[in-house]
């Protein structure tokens, strides 16, 4: 066989392997209006997760779907839902998609609008950080696909603006976070107002679905089928990983050295806390690097502005936490830098996976200091490999012009740790956020004014503040423990704990009232005796004067 013939055979083999490995969307029995939207989105071939989800979900079966980041999960459940809505238009059903962050809600809405462009279906997103007016007006237009975060969905449902009685399709995206990040009580509350699991189709999607999440979700699904797409060794083959051992004091100099030496077109820098995100972004700006940060405490308008600037290429460097970065979908991301090692091994895959989407190559640097080196063994065990490592030398550093500058940051009441169990949903802080962000024009200033006003108050009542903070933290711990119990069990515990405390407090107030009265009487008698003794002593003195 000649060399030219062998080359032709190889070409045929590789083209069939890579382009015809999966089904085309046109081969599936999809609605013609949906196919128009798919064509507009630029989709031609199904990814493995899309092919399996569409085959299973179109039969109306509940699903647990586990597939790594960047494999097309969003399009999988959207195409499935749109197909069902178009096929059963006479049943007048709606679809509800629940997501953990505002950015992800916006991203899902945008993709849904593209896929619905060939039909008359309407979709909208609902999230906190913005006013209720526009969202309430949208609901009057009979929205078919509702995308939202749990807190805002509950608010709209309880106010009567959102009717969830006709939801026939429920999707929980990023299910690992939704069931494990403080959202579970709200999730449970929302699902209770939906039609029963027999009257709706429920689908859970996530990059990681552990047994704990599946056990919790079992209550809300019926005979769910589990689809698990094996990872394609994305962390090993397609991403050039490098672990750099560096002291925590030299991290900024190393970061500047990498950015100035390699000059990536786009880079996401991951940190474990909100405060460090803001500090690092501002230090990079002082060093003439086009950087900004995104955290959950920023106003929604500011967050969207930063995200759009990054997606459009106007901003080259974005500093973010794991939670805030959910929903950031950027094509051709050149680099990911883990400024801090994540506390959870799964988050390492989430982070570096953003730079190798759809089979593209990427680069990931990870800084490992004396503070977070203890997280390394669990990560390497999870990805089943030792990350190529080196030690930071002086020639890798760049001078930090901000080293002697104090960076002012916002007042972050709760540090946003990578440990998902400690992170709470933003619903409880939405009212505070509105008040704090009204006068904020600059980053970091949205809580400094309020702190300045309350300085004197805090000095006077520092003991009371500490006491109240202790009570708040205790109640939060109780909420976390009670989240695993049923409603009836929780109510029983509440009655036992708080019912007795109310009785005790009332008895204490009665006793304290009696004690106060007795104290007053004793004080009055003491005053009488002291006054008489004073008068007698004065009289004695006068008598002595006259007797002389």
PDB file of N, CA, C and O in Angstrom, residues 261-326:
ATOM      1  N   UNK A 261       5.188  38.146  32.169  1.00  0.00           N
ATOM      2  CA  UNK A 261       6.050  37.318  31.319  1.00  0.00           C
ATOM      3  C   UNK A 261       5.254  36.666  30.192  1.00  0.00           C
ATOM      4  O   UNK A 261       5.684  36.645  29.039  1.00  0.00           O
ATOM      5  N   UNK A 262       4.059  36.146  30.507  1.00  0.00           N
ATOM      6  CA  UNK A 262       3.272  35.413  29.507  1.00  0.00           C
ATOM      7  C   UNK A 262       2.213  36.283  28.832  1.00  0.00           C
ATOM      8  O   UNK A 262       1.755  35.937  27.739  1.00  0.00           O
ATOM      9  N   UNK A 263       1.791  37.354  29.499  1.00  0.00           N
ATOM     10  CA  UNK A 263       0.835  38.305  28.925  1.00  0.00           C
ATOM     11  C   UNK A 263      -0.373  37.613  28.279  1.00  0.00           C
ATOM     12  O   UNK A 263      -0.627  37.742  27.075  1.00  0.00           O
ATOM     13  N   UNK A 264      -1.155  36.842  29.051  1.00  0.00           N
ATOM     14  CA  UNK A 264      -2.299  36.130  28.471  1.00  0.00           C
ATOM     15  C   UNK A 264      -3.412  37.088  28.039  1.00  0.00           C
ATOM     16  O   UNK A 264      -3.610  38.142  28.658  1.00  0.00           O
ATOM     17  N   UNK A 265      -4.115  36.717  26.982  1.00  0.00           N
ATOM     18  CA  UNK A 265      -5.223  37.554  26.503  1.00  0.00           C
ATOM     19  C   UNK A 265      -6.368  37.588  27.510  1.00  0.00           C
ATOM     20  O   UNK A 265      -7.042  38.605  27.655  1.00  0.00           O
ATOM     21  N   UNK A 266      -6.604  36.470  28.176  1.00  0.00           N
ATOM     22  CA  UNK A 266      -7.664  36.402  29.186  1.00  0.00           C
ATOM     23  C   UNK A 266      -7.251  35.419  30.272  1.00  0.00           C
ATOM     24  O   UNK A 266      -6.724  34.347  29.975  1.00  0.00           O
ATOM     25  N   UNK A 267      -7.495  35.795  31.523  1.00  0.00           N
ATOM     26  CA  UNK A 267      -7.110  34.944  32.646  1.00  0.00           C
ATOM     27  C   UNK A 267      -8.099  35.149  33.791  1.00  0.00           C
ATOM     28  O   UNK A 267      -8.528  36.266  34.057  1.00  0.00           O
ATOM     29  N   UNK A 268      -8.476  34.044  34.433  1.00  0.00           N
ATOM     30  CA  UNK A 268      -9.280  34.113  35.656  1.00  0.00           C
ATOM     31  C   UNK A 268      -8.390  33.686  36.818  1.00  0.00           C
ATOM     32  O   UNK A 268      -7.755  32.633  36.778  1.00  0.00           O
ATOM     33  N   UNK A 269      -8.356  34.517  37.859  1.00  0.00           N
ATOM     34  CA  UNK A 269      -7.577  34.227  39.059  1.00  0.00           C
ATOM     35  C   UNK A 269      -8.563  33.857  40.169  1.00  0.00           C
ATOM     36  O   UNK A 269      -9.447  34.654  40.512  1.00  0.00           O
ATOM     37  N   UNK A 270      -8.426  32.669  40.717  1.00  0.00           N
ATOM     38  CA  UNK A 270      -9.360  32.185  41.736  1.00  0.00           C
ATOM     39  C   UNK A 270      -8.786  32.377  43.135  1.00  0.00           C
ATOM     40  O   UNK A 270      -7.629  32.026  43.397  1.00  0.00           O
ATOM     41  N   UNK A 271      -9.624  32.917  44.017  1.00  0.00           N
ATOM     42  CA  UNK A 271      -9.277  33.074  45.434  1.00  0.00           C
ATOM     43  C   UNK A 271     -10.362  32.424  46.283  1.00  0.00           C
ATOM     44  O   UNK A 271     -11.473  32.191  45.812  1.00  0.00           O
ATOM     45  N   UNK A 272     -10.039  32.191  47.545  1.00  0.00           N
ATOM     46  CA  UNK A 272     -10.990  31.517  48.427  1.00  0.00           C
ATOM     47  C   UNK A 272     -11.903  32.466  49.191  1.00  0.00           C
ATOM     48  O   UNK A 272     -12.901  32.034  49.752  1.00  0.00           O
ATOM     49  N   UNK A 273     -11.561  33.757  49.255  1.00  0.00           N
ATOM     50  CA  UNK A 273     -12.384  34.702  50.012  1.00  0.00           C
ATOM     51  C   UNK A 273     -12.698  35.940  49.194  1.00  0.00           C
ATOM     52  O   UNK A 273     -11.977  36.288  48.250  1.00  0.00           O
ATOM     53  N   UNK A 274     -13.776  36.614  49.578  1.00  0.00           N
ATOM     54  CA  UNK A 274     -14.188  37.845  48.901  1.00  0.00           C
ATOM     55  C   UNK A 274     -13.142  38.944  49.078  1.00  0.00           C
ATOM     56  O   UNK A 274     -12.817  39.657  48.130  1.00  0.00           O
ATOM     57  N   UNK A 275     -12.668  39.082  50.320  1.00  0.00           N
ATOM     58  CA  UNK A 275     -11.736  40.167  50.613  1.00  0.00           C
ATOM     59  C   UNK A 275     -10.455  40.031  49.792  1.00  0.00           C
ATOM     60  O   UNK A 275      -9.951  41.020  49.244  1.00  0.00           O
ATOM     61  N   UNK A 276      -9.928  38.821  49.702  1.00  0.00           N
ATOM     62  CA  UNK A 276      -8.686  38.634  48.941  1.00  0.00           C
ATOM     63  C   UNK A 276      -8.903  38.921  47.458  1.00  0.00           C
ATOM     64  O   UNK A 276      -7.999  39.406  46.785  1.00  0.00           O
ATOM     65  N   UNK A 277     -10.095  38.652  46.947  1.00  0.00           N
ATOM     66  CA  UNK A 277     -10.404  38.981  45.544  1.00  0.00           C
ATOM     67  C   UNK A 277     -10.259  40.473  45.291  1.00  0.00           C
ATOM     68  O   UNK A 277      -9.626  40.902  44.320  1.00  0.00           O
ATOM     69  N   UNK A 278     -10.860  41.264  46.171  1.00  0.00           N
ATOM     70  CA  UNK A 278     -10.803  42.718  45.992  1.00  0.00           C
ATOM     71  C   UNK A 278      -9.383  43.243  46.166  1.00  0.00           C
ATOM     72  O   UNK A 278      -8.928  44.092  45.390  1.00  0.00           O
ATOM     73  N   UNK A 279      -8.679  42.731  47.158  1.00  0.00           N
ATOM     74  CA  UNK A 279      -7.312  43.189  47.421  1.00  0.00           C
ATOM     75  C   UNK A 279      -6.401  42.882  46.236  1.00  0.00           C
ATOM     76  O   UNK A 279      -5.649  43.749  45.766  1.00  0.00           O
ATOM     77  N   UNK A 280      -6.475  41.656  45.724  1.00  0.00           N
ATOM     78  CA  UNK A 280      -5.603  41.248  44.613  1.00  0.00           C
ATOM     79  C   UNK A 280      -5.901  42.054  43.359  1.00  0.00           C
ATOM     80  O   UNK A 280      -4.997  42.517  42.660  1.00  0.00           O
ATOM     81  N   UNK A 281      -7.202  42.250  43.053  1.00  0.00           N
ATOM     82  CA  UNK A 281      -7.576  43.021  41.867  1.00  0.00           C
ATOM     83  C   UNK A 281      -7.059  44.453  41.952  1.00  0.00           C
ATOM     84  O   UNK A 281      -6.526  45.000  40.973  1.00  0.00           O
ATOM     85  N   UNK A 282      -7.175  45.065  43.122  1.00  0.00           N
ATOM     86  CA  UNK A 282      -6.718  46.453  43.277  1.00  0.00           C
ATOM     87  C   UNK A 282      -5.197  46.554  43.250  1.00  0.00           C
ATOM     88  O   UNK A 282      -4.641  47.538  42.749  1.00  0.00           O
ATOM     89  N   UNK A 283      -4.509  45.539  43.766  1.00  0.00           N
ATOM     90  CA  UNK A 283      -3.040  45.536  43.687  1.00  0.00           C
ATOM     91  C   UNK A 283      -2.576  45.361  42.237  1.00  0.00           C
ATOM     92  O   UNK A 283      -1.584  45.957  41.824  1.00  0.00           O
ATOM     93  N   UNK A 284      -3.293  44.544  41.484  1.00  0.00           N
ATOM     94  CA  UNK A 284      -2.955  44.384  40.060  1.00  0.00           C
ATOM     95  C   UNK A 284      -3.163  45.683  39.298  1.00  0.00           C
ATOM     96  O   UNK A 284      -2.368  46.036  38.409  1.00  0.00           O
ATOM     97  N   UNK A 285      -4.224  46.418  39.633  1.00  0.00           N
ATOM     98  CA  UNK A 285      -4.475  47.709  38.984  1.00  0.00           C
ATOM     99  C   UNK A 285      -3.352  48.689  39.272  1.00  0.00           C
ATOM    100  O   UNK A 285      -2.940  49.456  38.387  1.00  0.00           O
ATOM    101  N   UNK A 286      -2.849  48.708  40.519  1.00  0.00           N
ATOM    102  CA  UNK A 286      -1.738  49.597  40.885  1.00  0.00           C
ATOM    103  C   UNK A 286      -0.491  49.243  40.077  1.00  0.00           C
ATOM    104  O   UNK A 286       0.313  50.110  39.732  1.00  0.00           O
ATOM    105  N   UNK A 287      -0.362  47.960  39.722  1.00  0.00           N
ATOM    106  CA  UNK A 287       0.779  47.498  38.920  1.00  0.00           C
ATOM    107  C   UNK A 287       0.499  47.568  37.412  1.00  0.00           C
ATOM    108  O   UNK A 287       1.136  46.857  36.627  1.00  0.00           O
ATOM    109  N   UNK A 288      -0.457  48.419  37.018  1.00  0.00           N
ATOM    110  CA  UNK A 288      -0.790  48.662  35.600  1.00  0.00           C
ATOM    111  C   UNK A 288      -1.259  47.411  34.851  1.00  0.00           C
ATOM    112  O   UNK A 288      -0.935  47.200  33.681  1.00  0.00           O
ATOM    113  N   UNK A 289      -1.998  46.567  35.528  1.00  0.00           N
ATOM    114  CA  UNK A 289      -2.599  45.404  34.880  1.00  0.00           C
ATOM    115  C   UNK A 289      -4.107  45.604  34.827  1.00  0.00           C
ATOM    116  O   UNK A 289      -4.731  45.980  35.831  1.00  0.00           O
ATOM    117  N   UNK A 290      -4.680  45.375  33.669  1.00  0.00           N
ATOM    118  CA  UNK A 290      -6.116  45.593  33.447  1.00  0.00           C
ATOM    119  C   UNK A 290      -6.916  44.490  34.145  1.00  0.00           C
ATOM    120  O   UNK A 290      -7.182  43.435  33.571  1.00  0.00           O
ATOM    121  N   UNK A 291      -7.268  44.725  35.402  1.00  0.00           N
ATOM    122  CA  UNK A 291      -7.917  43.694  36.225  1.00  0.00           C
ATOM    123  C   UNK A 291      -9.131  44.257  36.946  1.00  0.00           C
ATOM    124  O   UNK A 291      -9.240  45.459  37.177  1.00  0.00           O
ATOM    125  N   UNK A 292     -10.040  43.358  37.288  1.00  0.00           N
ATOM    126  CA  UNK A 292     -11.196  43.698  38.117  1.00  0.00           C
ATOM    127  C   UNK A 292     -11.632  42.434  38.841  1.00  0.00           C
ATOM    128  O   UNK A 292     -11.130  41.346  38.555  1.00  0.00           O
ATOM    129  N   UNK A 293     -12.566  42.567  39.772  1.00  0.00           N
ATOM    130  CA  UNK A 293     -12.984  41.417  40.566  1.00  0.00           C
ATOM    131  C   UNK A 293     -14.498  41.273  40.543  1.00  0.00           C
ATOM    132  O   UNK A 293     -15.233  42.223  40.275  1.00  0.00           O
ATOM    133  N   UNK A 294     -14.954  40.056  40.832  1.00  0.00           N
ATOM    134  CA  UNK A 294     -16.386  39.780  40.912  1.00  0.00           C
ATOM    135  C   UNK A 294     -16.639  38.901  42.130  1.00  0.00           C
ATOM    136  O   UNK A 294     -16.026  37.856  42.299  1.00  0.00           O
ATOM    137  N   UNK A 295     -17.544  39.390  42.991  1.00  0.00           N
ATOM    138  CA  UNK A 295     -17.926  38.667  44.203  1.00  0.00           C
ATOM    139  C   UNK A 295     -19.434  38.809  44.389  1.00  0.00           C
ATOM    140  O   UNK A 295     -20.077  39.642  43.731  1.00  0.00           O
ATOM    141  N   UNK A 296     -19.985  38.035  45.297  1.00  0.00           N
ATOM    142  CA  UNK A 296     -21.427  38.049  45.507  1.00  0.00           C
ATOM    143  C   UNK A 296     -21.957  39.337  46.094  1.00  0.00           C
ATOM    144  O   UNK A 296     -23.133  39.655  45.933  1.00  0.00           O
ATOM    145  N   UNK A 297     -21.106  40.136  46.778  1.00  0.00           N
ATOM    146  CA  UNK A 297     -21.569  41.356  47.442  1.00  0.00           C
ATOM    147  C   UNK A 297     -21.691  42.549  46.507  1.00  0.00           C
ATOM    148  O   UNK A 297     -22.237  43.573  46.898  1.00  0.00           O
ATOM    149  N   UNK A 298     -21.180  42.451  45.293  1.00  0.00           N
ATOM    150  CA  UNK A 298     -21.266  43.579  44.369  1.00  0.00           C
ATOM    151  C   UNK A 298     -22.698  43.759  43.871  1.00  0.00           C
ATOM    152  O   UNK A 298     -23.436  42.788  43.728  1.00  0.00           O
ATOM    153  N   UNK A 299     -23.108  45.000  43.581  1.00  0.00           N
ATOM    154  CA  UNK A 299     -24.436  45.205  42.985  1.00  0.00           C
ATOM    155  C   UNK A 299     -24.540  44.475  41.652  1.00  0.00           C
ATOM    156  O   UNK A 299     -23.533  44.314  40.950  1.00  0.00           O
ATOM    157  N   UNK A 300     -25.749  44.060  41.321  1.00  0.00           N
ATOM    158  CA  UNK A 300     -25.938  43.273  40.103  1.00  0.00           C
ATOM    159  C   UNK A 300     -25.471  44.023  38.856  1.00  0.00           C
ATOM    160  O   UNK A 300     -24.864  43.439  37.960  1.00  0.00           O
ATOM    161  N   UNK A 301     -25.752  45.315  38.786  1.00  0.00           N
ATOM    162  CA  UNK A 301     -25.349  46.103  37.611  1.00  0.00           C
ATOM    163  C   UNK A 301     -23.832  46.105  37.458  1.00  0.00           C
ATOM    164  O   UNK A 301     -23.308  45.984  36.342  1.00  0.00           O
ATOM    165  N   UNK A 302     -23.118  46.220  38.575  1.00  0.00           N
ATOM    166  CA  UNK A 302     -21.644  46.220  38.538  1.00  0.00           C
ATOM    167  C   UNK A 302     -21.117  44.859  38.109  1.00  0.00           C
ATOM    168  O   UNK A 302     -20.183  44.758  37.309  1.00  0.00           O
ATOM    169  N   UNK A 303     -21.727  43.802  38.630  1.00  0.00           N
ATOM    170  CA  UNK A 303     -21.294  42.443  38.280  1.00  0.00           C
ATOM    171  C   UNK A 303     -21.454  42.189  36.784  1.00  0.00           C
ATOM    172  O   UNK A 303     -20.559  41.652  36.127  1.00  0.00           O
ATOM    173  N   UNK A 304     -22.605  42.558  36.243  1.00  0.00           N
ATOM    174  CA  UNK A 304     -22.859  42.351  34.811  1.00  0.00           C
ATOM    175  C   UNK A 304     -21.910  43.179  33.957  1.00  0.00           C
ATOM    176  O   UNK A 304     -21.449  42.725  32.904  1.00  0.00           O
ATOM    177  N   UNK A 305     -21.619  44.394  34.417  1.00  0.00           N
ATOM    178  CA  UNK A 305     -20.706  45.262  33.674  1.00  0.00           C
ATOM    179  C   UNK A 305     -19.306  44.645  33.609  1.00  0.00           C
ATOM    180  O   UNK A 305     -18.665  44.621  32.548  1.00  0.00           O
ATOM    181  N   UNK A 306     -18.837  44.129  34.752  1.00  0.00           N
ATOM    182  CA  UNK A 306     -17.506  43.493  34.802  1.00  0.00           C
ATOM    183  C   UNK A 306     -17.487  42.242  33.926  1.00  0.00           C
ATOM    184  O   UNK A 306     -16.536  42.019  33.162  1.00  0.00           O
ATOM    185  N   UNK A 307     -18.535  41.420  34.023  1.00  0.00           N
ATOM    186  CA  UNK A 307     -18.608  40.188  33.232  1.00  0.00           C
ATOM    187  C   UNK A 307     -18.606  40.479  31.733  1.00  0.00           C
ATOM    188  O   UNK A 307     -17.901  39.831  30.959  1.00  0.00           O
ATOM    189  N   UNK A 308     -19.419  41.435  31.319  1.00  0.00           N
ATOM    190  CA  UNK A 308     -19.500  41.771  29.884  1.00  0.00           C
ATOM    191  C   UNK A 308     -18.175  42.312  29.376  1.00  0.00           C
ATOM    192  O   UNK A 308     -17.763  42.003  28.251  1.00  0.00           O
ATOM    193  N   UNK A 309     -17.499  43.121  30.200  1.00  0.00           N
ATOM    194  CA  UNK A 309     -16.189  43.645  29.797  1.00  0.00           C
ATOM    195  C   UNK A 309     -15.188  42.507  29.602  1.00  0.00           C
ATOM    196  O   UNK A 309     -14.379  42.526  28.670  1.00  0.00           O
ATOM    197  N   UNK A 310     -15.261  41.506  30.475  1.00  0.00           N
ATOM    198  CA  UNK A 310     -14.352  40.366  30.367  1.00  0.00           C
ATOM    199  C   UNK A 310     -14.671  39.510  29.146  1.00  0.00           C
ATOM    200  O   UNK A 310     -13.766  39.072  28.426  1.00  0.00           O
ATOM    201  N   UNK A 311     -15.963  39.272  28.890  1.00  0.00           N
ATOM    202  CA  UNK A 311     -16.356  38.456  27.736  1.00  0.00           C
ATOM    203  C   UNK A 311     -16.019  39.147  26.418  1.00  0.00           C
ATOM    204  O   UNK A 311     -15.673  38.498  25.435  1.00  0.00           O
ATOM    205  N   UNK A 312     -16.145  40.489  26.404  1.00  0.00           N
ATOM    206  CA  UNK A 312     -15.870  41.248  25.169  1.00  0.00           C
ATOM    207  C   UNK A 312     -14.387  41.510  24.949  1.00  0.00           C
ATOM    208  O   UNK A 312     -14.001  42.064  23.919  1.00  0.00           O
ATOM    209  N   UNK A 313     -13.550  41.144  25.916  1.00  0.00           N
ATOM    210  CA  UNK A 313     -12.108  41.327  25.757  1.00  0.00           C
ATOM    211  C   UNK A 313     -11.593  42.677  26.210  1.00  0.00           C
ATOM    212  O   UNK A 313     -10.391  42.958  26.094  1.00  0.00           O
ATOM    213  N   UNK A 314     -12.478  43.526  26.753  1.00  0.00           N
ATOM    214  CA  UNK A 314     -12.037  44.833  27.256  1.00  0.00           C
ATOM    215  C   UNK A 314     -11.276  44.686  28.560  1.00  0.00           C
ATOM    216  O   UNK A 314     -10.449  45.520  28.907  1.00  0.00           O
ATOM    217  N   UNK A 315     -11.564  43.628  29.296  1.00  0.00           N
ATOM    218  CA  UNK A 315     -10.901  43.327  30.563  1.00  0.00           C
ATOM    219  C   UNK A 315     -10.154  42.009  30.394  1.00  0.00           C
ATOM    220  O   UNK A 315     -10.740  41.006  29.999  1.00  0.00           O
ATOM    221  N   UNK A 316      -8.855  42.008  30.681  1.00  0.00           N
ATOM    222  CA  UNK A 316      -8.053  40.804  30.431  1.00  0.00           C
ATOM    223  C   UNK A 316      -7.922  39.907  31.653  1.00  0.00           C
ATOM    224  O   UNK A 316      -7.697  38.710  31.525  1.00  0.00           O
ATOM    225  N   UNK A 317      -8.080  40.476  32.849  1.00  0.00           N
ATOM    226  CA  UNK A 317      -7.819  39.722  34.072  1.00  0.00           C
ATOM    227  C   UNK A 317      -9.008  39.853  35.022  1.00  0.00           C
ATOM    228  O   UNK A 317      -9.375  40.965  35.407  1.00  0.00           O
ATOM    229  N   UNK A 318      -9.599  38.728  35.406  1.00  0.00           N
ATOM    230  CA  UNK A 318     -10.747  38.706  36.302  1.00  0.00           C
ATOM    231  C   UNK A 318     -10.403  37.894  37.551  1.00  0.00           C
ATOM    232  O   UNK A 318      -9.977  36.749  37.451  1.00  0.00           O
ATOM    233  N   UNK A 319     -10.600  38.495  38.722  1.00  0.00           N
ATOM    234  CA  UNK A 319     -10.358  37.815  39.997  1.00  0.00           C
ATOM    235  C   UNK A 319     -11.711  37.432  40.580  1.00  0.00           C
ATOM    236  O   UNK A 319     -12.608  38.274  40.679  1.00  0.00           O
ATOM    237  N   UNK A 320     -11.889  36.162  40.969  1.00  0.00           N
ATOM    238  CA  UNK A 320     -13.215  35.695  41.385  1.00  0.00           C
ATOM    239  C   UNK A 320     -13.105  34.580  42.418  1.00  0.00           C
ATOM    240  O   UNK A 320     -12.062  33.936  42.554  1.00  0.00           O
ATOM    241  N   UNK A 321     -14.203  34.373  43.137  1.00  0.00           N
ATOM    242  CA  UNK A 321     -14.333  33.218  44.025  1.00  0.00           C
ATOM    243  C   UNK A 321     -15.007  32.086  43.253  1.00  0.00           C
ATOM    244  O   UNK A 321     -15.547  32.303  42.169  1.00  0.00           O
ATOM    245  N   UNK A 322     -15.010  30.899  43.820  1.00  0.00           N
ATOM    246  CA  UNK A 322     -15.637  29.756  43.147  1.00  0.00           C
ATOM    247  C   UNK A 322     -17.121  29.988  42.912  1.00  0.00           C
ATOM    248  O   UNK A 322     -17.643  29.693  41.840  1.00  0.00           O
ATOM    249  N   UNK A 323     -17.806  30.521  43.931  1.00  0.00           N
ATOM    250  CA  UNK A 323     -19.253  30.714  43.834  1.00  0.00           C
ATOM    251  C   UNK A 323     -19.595  31.789  42.816  1.00  0.00           C
ATOM    252  O   UNK A 323     -20.483  31.624  41.983  1.00  0.00           O
ATOM    253  N   UNK A 324     -18.888  32.931  42.869  1.00  0.00           N
ATOM    254  CA  UNK A 324     -19.176  34.028  41.943  1.00  0.00           C
ATOM    255  C   UNK A 324     -18.849  33.653  40.502  1.00  0.00           C
ATOM    256  O   UNK A 324     -19.459  34.170  39.563  1.00  0.00           O
ATOM    257  N   UNK A 325     -17.892  32.738  40.311  1.00  0.00           N
ATOM    258  CA  UNK A 325     -17.478  32.357  38.956  1.00  0.00           C
ATOM    259  C   UNK A 325     -18.445  31.387  38.288  1.00  0.00           C
ATOM    260  O   UNK A 325     -18.339  31.130  37.096  1.00  0.00           O
ATOM    261  N   UNK A 326     -19.396  30.848  39.064  1.00  0.00           N
ATOM    262  CA  UNK A 326     -20.395  29.956  38.460  1.00  0.00           C
ATOM    263  C   UNK A 326     -21.208  30.738  37.442  1.00  0.00           C
ATOM    264  O   UNK A 326     -21.752  31.783  37.734  1.00  0.00           O
TER     265      UNK A 326
END
